[in-house]
Amino acid sequence: MSASFDALWSDLAPLGRDGTTGGYRRYSWGAADAEARAWFVEAATARGLDVRTDGNGNLWAWWGEPGDDAVVTGSHLDSVPDGGAFDGPLGVVTALAAVDELKRRGVRPRRPLAVTVFVEEEGARFGIPCLGSRLLTRTLSPERAAALSDADGVTWARAMEDAGLDPTGIGPDAALLRRVGVFVELHVEQGRALAPMGRPIGVASAVWPHGRWRMDFTGRADHAGTTRLADRRDPMLPFAETVLAARALAERHDAVATVGKVRVSPNGTNAIPSQVSAWLDARAPEEATLHAVVDGVADSAQRHADAHAVALTHTAESVTPVVDFPHQLRDRLATIVGDPGDPAPVLPTGAGHDAGVLAASVPTAMLFVRNPTGVSHSPEEHANPDDCHAGVTALADVLAELLNGGAG
Ligand code: HGY
Ligand code: MN
Ligand code: MN
């Protein structure tokens, strides 16, 4: 089993990795993404799986005929800018290695099995995370998706077309979704809960409510050297105050808030900016807390914008409600992947996943593989090979149980 994982892992690892930072730059429909998708199609086909692309560009590799009540597992291959090697790919590689393991064990599935790769999970290029699963489940309209554009103004539809796919078929696919009897996503742990417990595998209890809000601060461009301070309408100032306010509100409410993406126009050293666009990522254990933080940030941003005669627009780009994974399935998996008499730890996550989107439509569960440092969305992200192999065994055990009539 470990040889199968290691071979798949070493084939995928170089695709999309930046030689300077060591981080991954696999953005939907770009060249690196196309290489990763081609790698998946080849690896799945080599295992006798029948690979199909749905209308949204998600890949489904079927073991046997696509059918109803299928057991589906998978994750994503796209990355955040300079992301780590494991976020997404670990779920895809362990799924293919688990198929090898099931075949080695002689498992004869009594239900269809599919391995999936969902598109644009990170939303790094087009801004909406889990776009492929949101489209599939009608959580996001095809019209809105088709009009999304990247930093260069390329739309989702155009980028799909350039990648050789027909964008006219994007949108909900109720027939395909009805085929999914249960979805299980294995993912590298993001955060550091399993290491102190000394456990290699965990099971997700919940995904925190979270979202992304865009703030556009529009002031007046002017000369950095000749404009009196009293005459300025500098959008950088309310922006800066808002970043600090977001952090203070997150601390006060025991939540998390981040501004990791900013666009300054015209971005000149000696020019007062005309506009500063910033994206707030906020997350909290409960929805009321999340909204208290986000409302607080919006109020603060408006107050500081007014003080500098700067205009402000505040747009919710994607908001994901809390996900509480089905308890019986969750607990069944914790028993399967735990030790005899000692189920695996069950823990929430602040990270969003396609499993979190699908959970509203089909029975869904997640497995986590220990991340010794907890670091993610960074080239430093890591999971030990032994733990990755334990992830394959855990996923194979879960799939074997589900394929032959187990819970889910
Ligand atoms: O942002 C997230 O939580 C996930 O990595 N898409
Ligand atoms: Mn991620
Ligand atoms: Mn992920």
mmCIF file of C-alpha atoms in Angstrom, residues 28-254:
data_model
loop_
_atom_site.group_PDB
_atom_site.id
_atom_site.type_symbol
_atom_site.label_atom_id
_atom_site.label_comp_id
_atom_site.label_asym_id
_atom_site.label_seq_id
_atom_site.Cartn_x
_atom_site.Cartn_y
_atom_site.Cartn_z
ATOM 1 C CA SER A 28 -8.011 26.525 -11.835
ATOM 2 C CA TRP A 29 -7.794 26.053 -15.596
ATOM 3 C CA GLY A 30 -4.164 27.189 -15.660
ATOM 4 C CA ALA A 31 -1.253 25.164 -17.043
ATOM 5 C CA ALA A 32 -0.253 23.590 -13.707
ATOM 6 C CA ASP A 33 -3.872 22.671 -12.998
ATOM 7 C CA ALA A 34 -4.124 21.053 -16.416
ATOM 8 C CA GLU A 35 -0.992 18.993 -15.664
ATOM 9 C CA ALA A 36 -2.433 17.892 -12.329
ATOM 10 C CA ARG A 37 -5.751 16.967 -13.921
ATOM 11 C CA ALA A 38 -3.945 14.988 -16.631
ATOM 12 C CA TRP A 39 -1.970 13.195 -13.922
ATOM 13 C CA PHE A 40 -5.214 12.240 -12.184
ATOM 14 C CA VAL A 41 -6.875 10.974 -15.378
ATOM 15 C CA GLU A 42 -3.823 8.868 -16.189
ATOM 16 C CA ALA A 43 -3.461 7.457 -12.662
ATOM 17 C CA ALA A 44 -7.174 6.659 -12.394
ATOM 18 C CA THR A 45 -7.367 5.128 -15.872
ATOM 19 C CA ALA A 46 -4.309 2.987 -15.092
ATOM 20 C CA ARG A 47 -6.378 1.531 -12.215
ATOM 21 C CA GLY A 48 -9.220 0.637 -14.531
ATOM 22 C CA LEU A 49 -11.388 3.523 -13.335
ATOM 23 C CA ASP A 50 -13.728 5.204 -15.829
ATOM 24 C CA VAL A 51 -12.976 8.942 -15.651
ATOM 25 C CA ARG A 52 -15.759 11.377 -16.506
ATOM 26 C CA THR A 53 -15.912 15.159 -16.336
ATOM 27 C CA ASP A 54 -19.167 16.682 -15.119
ATOM 28 C CA GLY A 55 -20.632 19.898 -16.517
ATOM 29 C CA ASN A 56 -18.698 21.967 -13.969
ATOM 30 C CA GLY A 57 -15.331 20.422 -14.743
ATOM 31 C CA ASN A 58 -15.227 18.207 -11.641
ATOM 32 C CA LEU A 59 -13.576 14.849 -12.338
ATOM 33 C CA TRP A 60 -15.270 11.567 -11.326
ATOM 34 C CA ALA A 61 -13.299 8.307 -11.652
ATOM 35 C CA TRP A 62 -15.746 5.389 -11.376
ATOM 36 C CA TRP A 63 -14.869 1.870 -10.275
ATOM 37 C CA GLY A 64 -17.507 -0.016 -12.232
ATOM 38 C CA GLU A 65 -20.536 1.528 -13.848
ATOM 39 C CA PRO A 66 -21.610 4.927 -12.471
ATOM 40 C CA GLY A 67 -24.625 4.048 -10.392
ATOM 41 C CA ASP A 68 -26.866 5.028 -7.502
ATOM 42 C CA ASP A 69 -26.017 4.934 -3.839
ATOM 43 C CA ALA A 70 -22.355 5.310 -4.735
ATOM 44 C CA VAL A 71 -19.557 5.649 -2.221
ATOM 45 C CA VAL A 72 -17.608 8.736 -3.287
ATOM 46 C CA THR A 73 -14.270 9.970 -1.976
ATOM 47 C CA GLY A 74 -11.852 12.652 -3.118
ATOM 48 C CA SER A 75 -10.797 16.238 -2.659
ATOM 49 C CA HIS A 76 -9.144 18.944 -4.819
ATOM 50 C CA LEU A 77 -5.873 19.631 -6.655
ATOM 51 C CA ASP A 78 -5.944 23.424 -6.873
ATOM 52 C CA SER A 79 -3.952 25.447 -4.349
ATOM 53 C CA VAL A 80 -3.785 28.816 -2.652
ATOM 54 C CA PRO A 81 -0.884 30.983 -3.872
ATOM 55 C CA ASP A 82 2.292 29.258 -2.658
ATOM 56 C CA GLY A 83 0.210 26.647 -0.851
ATOM 57 C CA GLY A 84 1.440 23.399 0.565
ATOM 58 C CA ALA A 85 1.741 19.983 -1.068
ATOM 59 C CA PHE A 86 -0.891 18.234 1.038
ATOM 60 C CA ASP A 87 -3.977 20.496 1.114
ATOM 61 C CA GLY A 88 -6.193 18.758 -1.432
ATOM 62 C CA PRO A 89 -3.742 16.361 -3.094
ATOM 63 C CA LEU A 90 -3.485 14.195 0.030
ATOM 64 C CA GLY A 91 -7.198 13.408 -0.272
ATOM 65 C CA VAL A 92 -6.879 12.577 -3.958
ATOM 66 C CA VAL A 93 -3.722 10.469 -3.711
ATOM 67 C CA THR A 94 -4.945 8.518 -0.670
ATOM 68 C CA ALA A 95 -8.201 7.831 -2.517
ATOM 69 C CA LEU A 96 -6.380 6.298 -5.491
ATOM 70 C CA ALA A 97 -4.032 4.373 -3.173
ATOM 71 C CA ALA A 98 -7.085 3.171 -1.211
ATOM 72 C CA VAL A 99 -8.542 1.764 -4.445
ATOM 73 C CA ASP A 100 -5.282 -0.153 -4.901
ATOM 74 C CA GLU A 101 -5.531 -1.392 -1.331
ATOM 75 C CA LEU A 102 -9.153 -2.506 -1.755
ATOM 76 C CA LYS A 103 -8.176 -4.442 -4.880
ATOM 77 C CA ARG A 104 -5.212 -5.959 -3.055
ATOM 78 C CA ARG A 105 -7.591 -7.102 -0.302
ATOM 79 C CA GLY A 106 -9.885 -8.599 -2.934
ATOM 80 C CA VAL A 107 -12.801 -6.345 -1.952
ATOM 81 C CA ARG A 108 -15.660 -6.737 -4.433
ATOM 82 C CA PRO A 109 -17.756 -3.577 -4.079
ATOM 83 C CA ARG A 110 -21.494 -4.096 -3.730
ATOM 84 C CA ARG A 111 -21.971 -0.371 -4.439
ATOM 85 C CA PRO A 112 -20.422 1.874 -7.097
ATOM 86 C CA LEU A 113 -17.299 3.774 -6.034
ATOM 87 C CA ALA A 114 -16.049 7.071 -7.433
ATOM 88 C CA VAL A 115 -12.926 9.112 -6.759
ATOM 89 C CA THR A 116 -13.530 12.827 -7.328
ATOM 90 C CA VAL A 117 -11.493 15.964 -7.930
ATOM 91 C CA PHE A 118 -13.505 19.137 -7.343
ATOM 92 C CA VAL A 119 -12.504 22.321 -9.150
ATOM 93 C CA GLU A 120 -11.639 25.718 -7.623
ATOM 94 C CA GLU A 121 -11.827 24.549 -4.008
ATOM 95 C CA GLU A 122 -9.510 27.335 -2.842
ATOM 96 C CA GLY A 123 -11.090 30.102 -4.892
ATOM 97 C CA ALA A 124 -7.554 31.400 -5.408
ATOM 98 C CA ARG A 125 -8.124 32.525 -9.001
ATOM 99 C CA PHE A 126 -11.836 33.328 -9.130
ATOM 100 C CA GLY A 127 -12.533 34.236 -5.509
ATOM 101 C CA ILE A 128 -15.297 31.790 -4.541
ATOM 102 C CA PRO A 129 -14.094 28.687 -2.658
ATOM 103 C CA CYS A 130 -15.538 25.223 -3.409
ATOM 104 C CA LEU A 131 -16.903 26.554 -6.695
ATOM 105 C CA GLY A 132 -17.168 23.101 -8.284
ATOM 106 C CA SER A 133 -19.129 21.573 -5.414
ATOM 107 C CA ARG A 134 -21.239 24.730 -4.953
ATOM 108 C CA LEU A 135 -22.258 24.605 -8.607
ATOM 109 C CA LEU A 136 -23.018 20.874 -8.427
ATOM 110 C CA THR A 137 -25.265 21.358 -5.384
ATOM 111 C CA ARG A 138 -26.922 24.606 -6.577
ATOM 112 C CA THR A 139 -25.275 26.481 -3.711
ATOM 113 C CA LEU A 140 -24.068 28.981 -6.293
ATOM 114 C CA SER A 141 -25.801 29.905 -9.549
ATOM 115 C CA PRO A 142 -24.189 29.147 -12.916
ATOM 116 C CA GLU A 143 -24.824 32.741 -13.945
ATOM 117 C CA ARG A 144 -22.795 34.075 -11.035
ATOM 118 C CA ALA A 145 -20.025 31.557 -11.635
ATOM 119 C CA ALA A 146 -19.774 32.205 -15.359
ATOM 120 C CA ALA A 147 -19.320 35.915 -14.689
ATOM 121 C CA LEU A 148 -16.597 35.536 -12.044
ATOM 122 C CA SER A 149 -13.295 36.888 -13.290
ATOM 123 C CA ASP A 150 -9.690 36.649 -12.218
ATOM 124 C CA ALA A 151 -7.238 39.506 -11.590
ATOM 125 C CA ASP A 152 -6.673 39.810 -15.352
ATOM 126 C CA GLY A 153 -10.383 39.986 -16.130
ATOM 127 C CA VAL A 154 -10.580 36.449 -17.533
ATOM 128 C CA THR A 155 -14.005 35.000 -16.705
ATOM 129 C CA TRP A 156 -14.654 31.501 -15.333
ATOM 130 C CA ALA A 157 -16.446 30.622 -18.548
ATOM 131 C CA ARG A 158 -13.579 31.840 -20.712
ATOM 132 C CA ALA A 159 -10.962 30.088 -18.586
ATOM 133 C CA MET A 160 -12.934 26.820 -18.828
ATOM 134 C CA GLU A 161 -13.138 27.243 -22.592
ATOM 135 C CA ASP A 162 -9.407 27.942 -22.845
ATOM 136 C CA ALA A 163 -8.863 24.709 -20.919
ATOM 137 C CA GLY A 164 -10.882 22.852 -23.533
ATOM 138 C CA LEU A 165 -14.141 22.464 -21.589
ATOM 139 C CA ASP A 166 -17.597 23.653 -22.536
ATOM 140 C CA PRO A 167 -18.793 26.236 -19.972
ATOM 141 C CA THR A 168 -22.386 26.131 -21.166
ATOM 142 C CA GLY A 169 -23.027 23.053 -19.028
ATOM 143 C CA ILE A 170 -22.092 24.552 -15.649
ATOM 144 C CA GLY A 171 -24.704 24.435 -12.930
ATOM 145 C CA PRO A 172 -26.568 22.020 -10.653
ATOM 146 C CA ASP A 173 -26.559 18.361 -11.593
ATOM 147 C CA ALA A 174 -29.321 16.738 -9.558
ATOM 148 C CA ALA A 175 -29.031 13.415 -11.371
ATOM 149 C CA LEU A 176 -25.322 13.108 -10.579
ATOM 150 C CA LEU A 177 -25.823 14.284 -7.005
ATOM 151 C CA ARG A 178 -28.577 11.685 -6.503
ATOM 152 C CA ARG A 179 -26.015 9.004 -7.338
ATOM 153 C CA VAL A 180 -23.921 9.931 -4.312
ATOM 154 C CA GLY A 181 -24.900 7.703 -1.394
ATOM 155 C CA VAL A 182 -22.117 8.945 0.855
ATOM 156 C CA PHE A 183 -19.091 11.236 0.440
ATOM 157 C CA VAL A 184 -15.912 10.889 2.496
ATOM 158 C CA GLU A 185 -13.058 13.401 2.136
ATOM 159 C CA LEU A 186 -9.635 12.741 3.602
ATOM 160 C CA HIS A 187 -7.659 15.931 4.209
ATOM 161 C CA VAL A 188 -4.436 16.957 5.850
ATOM 162 C CA GLU A 189 -5.188 18.424 9.277
ATOM 163 C CA GLN A 190 -4.966 22.240 9.254
ATOM 164 C CA GLY A 191 -4.104 23.254 12.762
ATOM 165 C CA ARG A 192 -2.394 21.132 15.382
ATOM 166 C CA ALA A 193 -4.821 19.044 17.461
ATOM 167 C CA LEU A 194 -3.828 15.453 16.626
ATOM 168 C CA ALA A 195 -0.107 15.768 17.396
ATOM 169 C CA PRO A 196 -0.607 16.548 21.124
ATOM 170 C CA MET A 197 -3.083 13.633 21.264
ATOM 171 C CA GLY A 198 -0.515 11.323 19.705
ATOM 172 C CA ARG A 199 -3.062 10.185 17.103
ATOM 173 C CA PRO A 200 -2.374 9.949 13.342
ATOM 174 C CA ILE A 201 -6.008 10.067 12.191
ATOM 175 C CA GLY A 202 -8.966 12.168 13.265
ATOM 176 C CA VAL A 203 -12.606 12.488 12.179
ATOM 177 C CA ALA A 204 -14.351 15.821 11.540
ATOM 178 C CA SER A 205 -17.223 16.835 13.753
ATOM 179 C CA ALA A 206 -17.938 20.206 12.153
ATOM 180 C CA VAL A 207 -16.744 22.965 9.827
ATOM 181 C CA TRP A 208 -16.855 26.400 11.429
ATOM 182 C CA PRO A 209 -19.075 29.014 9.766
ATOM 183 C CA HIS A 210 -16.837 31.275 7.698
ATOM 184 C CA GLY A 211 -16.773 33.625 4.784
ATOM 185 C CA ARG A 212 -15.017 36.188 2.624
ATOM 186 C CA TRP A 213 -15.991 39.876 2.436
ATOM 187 C CA ARG A 214 -14.599 42.350 -0.079
ATOM 188 C CA MET A 215 -14.089 45.986 1.016
ATOM 189 C CA ASP A 216 -13.387 48.714 -1.564
ATOM 190 C CA PHE A 217 -12.065 51.976 -0.095
ATOM 191 C CA THR A 218 -12.240 54.692 -2.755
ATOM 192 C CA GLY A 219 -10.445 57.980 -2.117
ATOM 193 C CA ARG A 220 -8.736 60.471 -4.389
ATOM 194 C CA ALA A 221 -5.429 59.940 -6.128
ATOM 195 C CA ASP A 222 -2.985 62.751 -5.619
ATOM 196 C CA HIS A 223 0.700 63.591 -5.308
ATOM 197 C CA ALA A 224 2.447 62.119 -2.287
ATOM 198 C CA GLY A 225 4.743 65.107 -1.982
ATOM 199 C CA THR A 226 2.602 68.111 -2.698
ATOM 200 C CA THR A 227 -0.790 67.255 -1.178
ATOM 201 C CA ARG A 228 -1.390 68.730 2.299
ATOM 202 C CA LEU A 229 -2.469 66.131 4.853
ATOM 203 C CA ALA A 230 -5.677 68.060 5.505
ATOM 204 C CA ASP A 231 -6.580 67.846 1.826
ATOM 205 C CA ARG A 232 -6.109 64.113 1.448
ATOM 206 C CA ARG A 233 -8.765 61.451 0.898
ATOM 207 C CA ASP A 234 -6.343 58.583 1.355
ATOM 208 C CA PRO A 235 -8.037 55.117 1.271
ATOM 209 C CA MET A 236 -4.967 53.475 2.753
ATOM 210 C CA LEU A 237 -5.722 54.957 6.167
ATOM 211 C CA PRO A 238 -9.228 53.557 6.739
ATOM 212 C CA PHE A 239 -7.982 50.283 5.232
ATOM 213 C CA ALA A 240 -5.145 50.119 7.772
ATOM 214 C CA GLU A 241 -7.492 50.962 10.658
ATOM 215 C CA THR A 242 -9.861 48.224 9.480
ATOM 216 C CA VAL A 243 -7.193 45.533 9.458
ATOM 217 C CA LEU A 244 -6.341 46.378 13.071
ATOM 218 C CA ALA A 245 -10.033 46.498 13.993
ATOM 219 C CA ALA A 246 -10.584 43.036 12.488
ATOM 220 C CA ARG A 247 -7.808 41.602 14.630
ATOM 221 C CA ALA A 248 -9.116 43.303 17.777
ATOM 222 C CA LEU A 249 -12.667 42.049 17.139
ATOM 223 C CA ALA A 250 -11.440 38.505 16.503
ATOM 224 C CA GLU A 251 -9.546 38.553 19.799
ATOM 225 C CA ARG A 252 -12.542 39.969 21.630
ATOM 226 C CA HIS A 253 -14.923 37.326 20.228
ATOM 227 C CA ASP A 254 -12.518 34.373 20.301
#
